[in-house]
Short mmCIF file of N, CA and C and ligand atoms in Angstrom, two decimals:
data_model
loop_
_atom_site.label_atom_id
_atom_site.label_comp_id
_atom_site.label_asym_id
_atom_site.label_seq_id
_atom_site.Cartn_x
_atom_site.Cartn_y
_atom_site.Cartn_z
N UNK A 9 139.54 -43.53 138.84
CA UNK A 9 139.63 -42.62 138.61
C UNK A 9 140.36 -41.67 136.96
N UNK A 10 139.77 -41.32 136.22
CA UNK A 10 140.31 -41.09 134.94
C UNK A 10 140.61 -39.60 134.97
N UNK A 11 141.61 -38.98 134.20
CA UNK A 11 141.74 -37.51 134.97
C UNK A 11 140.98 -36.12 133.94
N UNK A 12 140.48 -36.80 132.63
CA UNK A 12 139.37 -36.22 131.78
C UNK A 12 138.03 -36.73 131.80
N UNK A 13 137.33 -37.24 132.80
CA UNK A 13 136.09 -38.08 132.79
C UNK A 13 135.42 -36.96 133.74
N UNK A 14 134.27 -36.55 132.80
CA UNK A 14 133.14 -35.39 133.55
C UNK A 14 132.89 -36.35 134.87
N UNK A 15 132.58 -37.37 134.93
CA UNK A 15 131.64 -37.81 135.79
C UNK A 15 132.78 -38.41 137.50
N UNK A 16 133.80 -38.51 136.98
CA UNK A 16 134.60 -38.74 137.76
C UNK A 16 135.10 -37.42 138.49
N UNK A 17 134.85 -36.03 138.00
CA UNK A 17 135.04 -35.40 138.54
C UNK A 17 133.89 -34.77 138.95
N UNK A 18 132.90 -35.14 138.99
CA UNK A 18 131.21 -35.09 139.93
C UNK A 18 131.70 -35.61 141.09
N UNK A 19 132.19 -37.23 140.81
CA UNK A 19 132.49 -37.89 142.46
C UNK A 19 133.52 -37.47 142.98
N UNK A 20 134.27 -36.62 142.60
CA UNK A 20 135.65 -36.13 143.56
C UNK A 20 135.08 -34.88 143.57
N UNK A 21 134.19 -34.18 143.17
CA UNK A 21 133.49 -33.11 143.78
C UNK A 21 134.34 -31.99 142.94
N UNK A 22 134.97 -32.12 141.80
CA UNK A 22 135.61 -31.16 141.28
C UNK A 22 134.90 -30.89 140.14
N UNK A 23 133.70 -31.14 140.09
CA UNK A 23 132.49 -30.45 139.21
C UNK A 23 131.01 -30.83 140.19
N UNK A 24 130.54 -29.63 139.81
CA UNK A 24 129.12 -29.36 140.89
C UNK A 24 127.92 -30.67 140.03
N UNK A 25 127.02 -31.00 141.03
CA UNK A 25 126.01 -31.60 140.12
C UNK A 25 124.84 -31.96 141.40
N UNK A 26 124.12 -32.27 140.92
CA UNK A 26 122.63 -32.51 142.03
C UNK A 26 122.34 -33.81 142.08
N UNK A 27 123.57 -34.16 143.31
CA UNK A 27 124.00 -35.24 144.04
C UNK A 27 122.05 -35.91 144.60
N UNK A 28 122.10 -37.06 144.08
CA UNK A 28 120.85 -37.31 145.28
C UNK A 28 120.65 -38.89 146.17
N UNK A 29 121.87 -39.24 145.41
CA UNK A 29 121.96 -40.54 146.69
C UNK A 29 123.60 -40.68 146.15
N UNK A 30 124.46 -41.29 147.10
CA UNK A 30 125.45 -41.47 147.09
C UNK A 30 125.76 -42.60 148.03
N UNK A 31 126.77 -43.75 148.00
CA UNK A 31 127.34 -44.49 148.96
C UNK A 31 128.68 -44.92 148.26
N UNK A 32 129.27 -46.16 149.29
CA UNK A 32 130.70 -46.27 148.82
C UNK A 32 131.31 -46.42 147.51
N UNK A 33 129.83 -47.12 146.86
CA UNK A 33 130.66 -47.61 145.51
C UNK A 33 129.83 -46.75 143.99
N UNK A 34 128.84 -46.07 144.59
CA UNK A 34 128.13 -45.64 143.62
C UNK A 34 127.20 -43.67 143.66
N UNK A 35 127.27 -43.29 142.91
CA UNK A 35 126.56 -42.18 143.17
C UNK A 35 125.50 -42.10 142.17
N UNK A 36 124.52 -41.12 142.77
CA UNK A 36 123.14 -40.92 141.55
C UNK A 36 123.31 -39.36 141.29
N UNK A 37 122.64 -38.68 140.26
CA UNK A 37 122.79 -37.33 140.40
C UNK A 37 121.74 -36.78 139.06
N UNK A 38 121.36 -35.57 139.05
CA UNK A 38 120.45 -34.99 138.07
C UNK A 38 121.31 -35.27 136.70
N UNK A 39 120.53 -35.65 136.06
CA UNK A 39 121.22 -35.31 134.62
C UNK A 39 120.89 -33.58 134.33
N UNK A 40 121.90 -33.20 133.72
CA UNK A 40 121.97 -31.56 133.11
C UNK A 40 120.86 -31.30 132.07
N UNK A 41 120.88 -32.29 131.25
CA UNK A 41 119.67 -32.45 129.97
C UNK A 41 118.45 -33.40 129.97
N UNK A 42 117.69 -32.79 130.83
CA UNK A 42 116.31 -34.15 131.20
C UNK A 42 115.88 -34.17 129.65
N UNK A 43 115.05 -35.57 129.89
CA UNK A 43 114.61 -35.58 128.61
C UNK A 43 113.44 -36.26 129.49
N UNK A 44 112.94 -36.56 130.63
CA UNK A 44 111.50 -36.77 131.28
C UNK A 44 111.66 -36.04 132.77
N UNK A 45 110.12 -35.55 133.51
CA UNK A 45 110.58 -34.75 134.80
C UNK A 45 111.18 -35.47 135.56
N UNK A 46 111.64 -36.71 135.61
CA UNK A 46 112.80 -37.40 136.68
C UNK A 46 113.77 -37.92 135.70
N UNK A 47 115.05 -37.28 135.29
CA UNK A 47 115.93 -37.91 134.69
C UNK A 47 117.36 -38.25 135.46
N UNK A 48 117.57 -38.76 135.99
CA UNK A 48 118.59 -39.09 137.30
C UNK A 48 119.92 -40.27 136.76
N UNK A 49 121.10 -39.88 136.55
CA UNK A 49 121.83 -41.04 136.14
C UNK A 49 122.65 -41.61 137.48
N UNK A 50 122.74 -42.94 137.25
CA UNK A 50 123.39 -43.45 138.76
C UNK A 50 124.70 -44.21 137.71
N UNK A 51 125.74 -43.99 138.43
CA UNK A 51 126.87 -44.11 137.98
C UNK A 51 127.90 -45.16 139.33
N UNK A 52 128.77 -46.13 138.79
CA UNK A 52 129.82 -46.59 139.77
C UNK A 52 130.47 -45.54 140.16
N UNK A 53 131.63 -45.83 141.29
CA UNK A 53 132.54 -44.72 141.27
C UNK A 53 133.89 -44.85 140.38
N UNK A 54 134.17 -46.51 140.45
CA UNK A 54 134.62 -46.83 139.65
C UNK A 54 134.74 -46.68 137.88
N UNK A 55 135.95 -46.04 137.71
CA UNK A 55 135.90 -45.72 136.85
C UNK A 55 135.78 -46.58 135.33
N UNK A 56 134.68 -47.33 134.42
CA UNK A 56 134.34 -48.07 133.85
C UNK A 56 133.72 -47.26 132.35
N UNK A 57 134.94 -47.00 131.32
CA UNK A 57 134.14 -46.48 130.21
C UNK A 57 133.03 -46.57 129.73
N UNK A 58 132.59 -48.32 129.32
CA UNK A 58 131.35 -48.44 128.67
C UNK A 58 131.13 -49.80 129.31
N UNK A 59 129.46 -50.77 129.31
CA UNK A 59 129.50 -51.33 129.63
C UNK A 59 129.89 -52.52 129.09
N UNK A 60 130.68 -52.43 127.96
CA UNK A 60 131.51 -53.19 127.15
C UNK A 60 132.93 -53.56 128.11
N UNK A 61 133.29 -52.70 128.70
CA UNK A 61 134.40 -52.61 129.60
C UNK A 61 135.01 -53.13 130.30
N UNK A 62 133.15 -53.90 131.15
CA UNK A 62 133.14 -54.23 132.60
C UNK A 62 134.23 -55.35 132.58
N UNK A 63 134.23 -55.87 133.93
CA UNK A 63 135.07 -56.90 133.97
C UNK A 63 134.42 -58.27 134.45
N UNK A 64 134.31 -59.30 134.73
CA UNK A 64 133.76 -60.53 135.59
C UNK A 64 133.20 -59.65 136.86
N UNK A 65 134.74 -59.60 137.62
CA UNK A 65 134.82 -58.98 138.85
C UNK A 65 133.61 -58.05 139.29
N UNK A 66 133.17 -56.90 138.14
CA UNK A 66 132.12 -55.87 138.27
C UNK A 66 131.00 -56.10 138.11
N UNK A 67 130.67 -57.43 137.92
CA UNK A 67 129.11 -58.20 138.00
C UNK A 67 128.16 -57.79 139.32
N UNK A 68 128.66 -57.73 140.62
CA UNK A 68 128.23 -57.42 141.48
C UNK A 68 127.60 -56.07 141.61
N UNK A 69 128.69 -55.07 141.36
CA UNK A 69 128.85 -53.75 141.52
C UNK A 69 127.84 -53.36 140.36
N UNK A 70 127.24 -53.84 139.26
CA UNK A 70 126.22 -53.96 138.30
C UNK A 70 125.04 -54.06 138.89
N UNK A 71 124.97 -55.40 139.64
CA UNK A 71 124.10 -55.28 140.05
C UNK A 71 123.65 -54.49 141.07
N UNK A 72 124.86 -53.63 141.57
CA UNK A 72 124.25 -52.78 143.13
C UNK A 72 124.01 -51.62 142.30
N UNK A 73 124.00 -51.28 141.11
CA UNK A 73 123.23 -49.90 140.36
C UNK A 73 122.29 -49.89 140.17
N UNK A 74 121.62 -51.56 140.30
CA UNK A 74 119.96 -51.96 139.93
C UNK A 74 119.37 -51.69 141.34
N UNK A 75 120.27 -51.95 142.57
CA UNK A 75 119.54 -51.61 143.36
C UNK A 75 119.48 -50.27 143.79
N UNK A 76 120.39 -49.55 143.33
CA UNK A 76 120.39 -48.19 143.42
C UNK A 76 119.20 -47.38 143.12
N UNK A 77 119.64 -47.86 141.82
CA UNK A 77 117.98 -47.47 140.78
C UNK A 77 116.66 -47.73 141.62
N UNK A 78 116.47 -49.08 142.39
CA UNK A 78 115.42 -49.01 142.63
C UNK A 78 114.84 -48.02 144.19
N UNK A 79 115.95 -47.89 144.52
CA UNK A 79 115.89 -46.92 145.96
C UNK A 79 115.81 -45.61 145.29
N UNK A 80 116.30 -45.22 144.41
CA UNK A 80 116.22 -43.94 144.06
C UNK A 80 114.67 -43.85 143.29
N UNK A 81 114.16 -44.62 142.52
CA UNK A 81 112.91 -44.63 142.00
C UNK A 81 111.99 -44.77 143.12
N UNK A 82 112.07 -45.24 144.19
CA UNK A 82 110.70 -44.94 145.23
C UNK A 82 110.95 -43.74 145.90
N UNK A 83 112.33 -43.32 146.34
CA UNK A 83 112.72 -41.43 146.59
C UNK A 83 111.61 -40.39 145.94
N UNK A 84 111.94 -40.77 144.63
CA UNK A 84 111.38 -39.96 143.33
C UNK A 84 110.03 -40.60 142.90
N UNK A 85 109.16 -41.16 144.07
CA UNK A 85 107.79 -42.08 143.35
C UNK A 85 107.44 -42.29 142.32
N UNK A 86 108.79 -43.24 141.60
CA UNK A 86 108.36 -43.52 140.52
C UNK A 86 107.92 -45.31 140.64
N UNK A 87 107.79 -45.84 141.99
CA UNK A 87 108.03 -46.95 142.13
C UNK A 87 106.50 -47.34 141.71
N UNK A 88 105.49 -46.66 141.75
CA UNK A 88 103.92 -47.42 141.15
C UNK A 88 103.78 -47.18 140.06
N UNK A 89 104.08 -46.18 139.04
CA UNK A 89 103.89 -45.92 138.00
C UNK A 89 104.87 -46.10 136.88
N UNK A 90 106.30 -46.81 136.91
CA UNK A 90 106.83 -47.26 136.38
C UNK A 90 107.98 -46.37 135.81
N UNK A 91 109.09 -46.55 135.32
CA UNK A 91 109.80 -45.56 134.73
C UNK A 91 110.96 -46.71 133.71
N UNK A 92 112.00 -46.05 133.32
CA UNK A 92 112.48 -46.99 132.27
C UNK A 92 114.23 -46.71 132.77
N UNK A 93 114.84 -47.78 132.52
CA UNK A 93 116.38 -47.60 132.73
C UNK A 93 117.17 -48.05 131.27
N UNK A 94 118.27 -46.91 131.35
CA UNK A 94 118.58 -47.13 129.63
C UNK A 94 120.33 -47.01 130.02
N UNK A 95 120.94 -48.10 129.46
CA UNK A 95 122.56 -47.86 128.98
C UNK A 95 122.63 -47.84 127.79
N UNK A 96 123.56 -46.50 127.61
CA UNK A 96 123.97 -46.07 126.15
C UNK A 96 125.52 -46.97 126.47
N UNK A 97 125.88 -48.14 125.49
CA UNK A 97 126.72 -48.19 124.74
C UNK A 97 127.56 -48.31 123.82
N UNK A 98 128.73 -47.11 123.71
CA UNK A 98 129.37 -46.91 122.69
C UNK A 98 128.90 -46.01 121.39
N UNK A 99 129.46 -45.54 120.77
CA UNK A 99 128.81 -44.69 119.71
C UNK A 99 127.84 -44.75 119.20
N UNK A 100 127.25 -45.83 118.53
CA UNK A 100 126.16 -46.03 117.97
C UNK A 100 124.86 -45.68 118.82
N UNK A 101 125.01 -46.20 120.17
CA UNK A 101 123.90 -45.96 121.06
C UNK A 101 123.91 -44.44 121.32
N UNK A 102 124.74 -43.42 121.00
CA UNK A 102 124.99 -42.37 121.64
C UNK A 102 125.29 -42.09 122.90
N UNK A 103 126.59 -42.96 123.21
CA UNK A 103 126.91 -42.62 124.46
C UNK A 103 127.65 -41.71 124.31
N UNK A 104 127.94 -40.37 125.15
CA UNK A 104 128.59 -39.21 124.88
C UNK A 104 129.70 -38.89 126.15
N UNK A 105 129.07 -39.52 127.46
CA UNK A 105 130.33 -39.81 128.57
C UNK A 105 130.58 -41.09 128.90
N UNK A 106 131.79 -41.27 128.91
CA UNK A 106 132.34 -42.34 128.81
C UNK A 106 132.97 -42.84 130.03
N UNK A 107 131.81 -43.10 131.29
CA UNK A 107 132.07 -43.30 132.34
C UNK A 107 130.79 -44.14 132.41
N UNK A 108 130.72 -45.50 132.48
CA UNK A 108 129.44 -46.05 132.84
C UNK A 108 128.58 -45.31 133.66
N UNK A 109 127.06 -45.36 133.03
CA UNK A 109 126.32 -44.61 133.89
C UNK A 109 125.06 -45.51 133.16
N UNK A 110 123.80 -45.67 134.15
CA UNK A 110 122.17 -46.21 133.72
C UNK A 110 121.72 -44.70 133.73
N UNK A 111 120.58 -44.59 132.59
CA UNK A 111 119.91 -43.21 132.85
C UNK A 111 118.55 -44.10 133.11
N UNK A 112 117.74 -43.24 134.62
CA UNK A 112 116.59 -43.73 135.40
C UNK A 112 115.72 -42.52 135.07
N UNK A 113 114.70 -42.94 133.50
CA UNK A 113 113.80 -42.37 133.27
C UNK A 113 112.08 -42.29 133.75
N UNK A 114 111.59 -41.04 134.46
CA UNK A 114 110.48 -41.40 134.48
C UNK A 114 109.46 -39.77 134.60
N UNK A 115 108.61 -40.24 135.29
CA UNK A 115 107.48 -38.83 135.73
C UNK A 115 106.61 -38.71 134.74
N UNK A 116 106.31 -39.22 133.35
CA UNK A 116 105.57 -39.33 132.30
C UNK A 116 105.42 -40.63 131.82
N UNK A 117 104.63 -40.66 130.80
CA UNK A 117 104.48 -41.83 130.41
C UNK A 117 105.31 -41.78 129.15
N UNK A 118 106.44 -43.27 128.77
CA UNK A 118 107.63 -42.96 128.04
C UNK A 118 106.81 -43.99 126.85
N UNK A 119 106.30 -42.96 125.96
CA UNK A 119 105.59 -43.93 124.80
C UNK A 119 106.56 -44.31 123.61
N UNK A 120 107.70 -43.98 123.72
CA UNK A 120 108.19 -44.32 122.07
C UNK A 120 108.77 -46.18 122.71
N UNK A 121 108.98 -46.75 121.31
CA UNK A 121 109.26 -47.88 121.48
C UNK A 121 110.79 -48.36 122.56
N UNK A 122 110.56 -49.46 123.04
CA UNK A 122 111.71 -49.65 124.41
C UNK A 122 113.06 -49.59 123.72
N UNK A 123 112.86 -50.28 122.75
CA UNK A 123 114.23 -50.69 121.84
C UNK A 123 114.92 -49.11 121.44
N UNK A 124 113.95 -47.98 121.41
CA UNK A 124 114.60 -46.40 120.91
C UNK A 124 115.29 -45.83 122.44
N UNK A 125 114.86 -46.41 123.44
CA UNK A 125 115.47 -45.99 124.70
C UNK A 125 115.42 -43.97 124.52
N UNK A 126 116.69 -44.25 124.75
CA UNK A 126 117.10 -42.92 125.08
C UNK A 126 116.59 -41.62 124.38
N UNK A 127 115.90 -40.31 124.55
CA UNK A 127 115.10 -39.52 124.01
C UNK A 127 113.87 -39.75 123.83
N UNK A 128 113.51 -40.88 124.77
CA UNK A 128 111.62 -40.76 125.15
C UNK A 128 110.78 -39.87 125.33
P1 DGP B 9 125.23 -40.77 127.42
O1 DGP B 9 126.73 -40.65 127.58
O2 DGP B 9 124.61 -40.69 125.89
O3 DGP B 9 123.96 -42.29 128.42
O4 DGP B 9 124.45 -39.49 128.34
C1 DGP B 9 125.01 -38.83 129.08
C2 DGP B 9 124.46 -37.81 129.69
O5 DGP B 9 124.82 -37.06 130.74
C3 DGP B 9 123.37 -36.90 129.15
O6 DGP B 9 122.11 -36.95 129.02
C4 DGP B 9 123.64 -35.47 129.66
C5 DGP B 9 124.63 -35.65 131.07
N1 DGP B 9 126.05 -35.21 131.33
C6 DGP B 9 126.76 -34.43 130.62
N2 DGP B 9 127.72 -34.11 131.42
C7 DGP B 9 127.19 -33.72 132.47
C8 DGP B 9 127.33 -33.28 133.32
O7 DGP B 9 128.61 -32.12 133.35
N3 DGP B 9 126.74 -32.85 134.58
C9 DGP B 9 125.80 -33.65 134.47
N4 DGP B 9 124.43 -33.30 135.50
N5 DGP B 9 124.94 -34.48 133.24
C10 DGP B 9 125.76 -34.49 132.75
#
């Protein structure tokens, strides 16, 4: 928990969000500024600022987040046509919220080159 972190506040219900999934270790909620018909953020409850800040002990947690993506993608019917998963790490990648999260994007063809990621 970090006192000035927006996503920690969502996790602790101090800020509203459209939460679509939650378990002991993770939460998923709709992005406030969607760039695709389905744009969901999946975050660990543990406050890890960026992917680069993860410890070796966080590796199972990162795997778990991908399992959550799989489940949420199925719930939003993205599993047959596909979807994109993006992690922005640090300022050059355009990360604006420094609490690790995965973007789940889908619901339309995402035509940009994969390496361009977010903003598809
Ligand atoms: P980024 O740090 O660039 O990977 O993206 C952060 C995303 O978080 C961005 O797409 C907008 C979203 N976001 C920022 N503040 C809030 C918020 O208060 N609520 C929700 N639901 N999403 C937010």
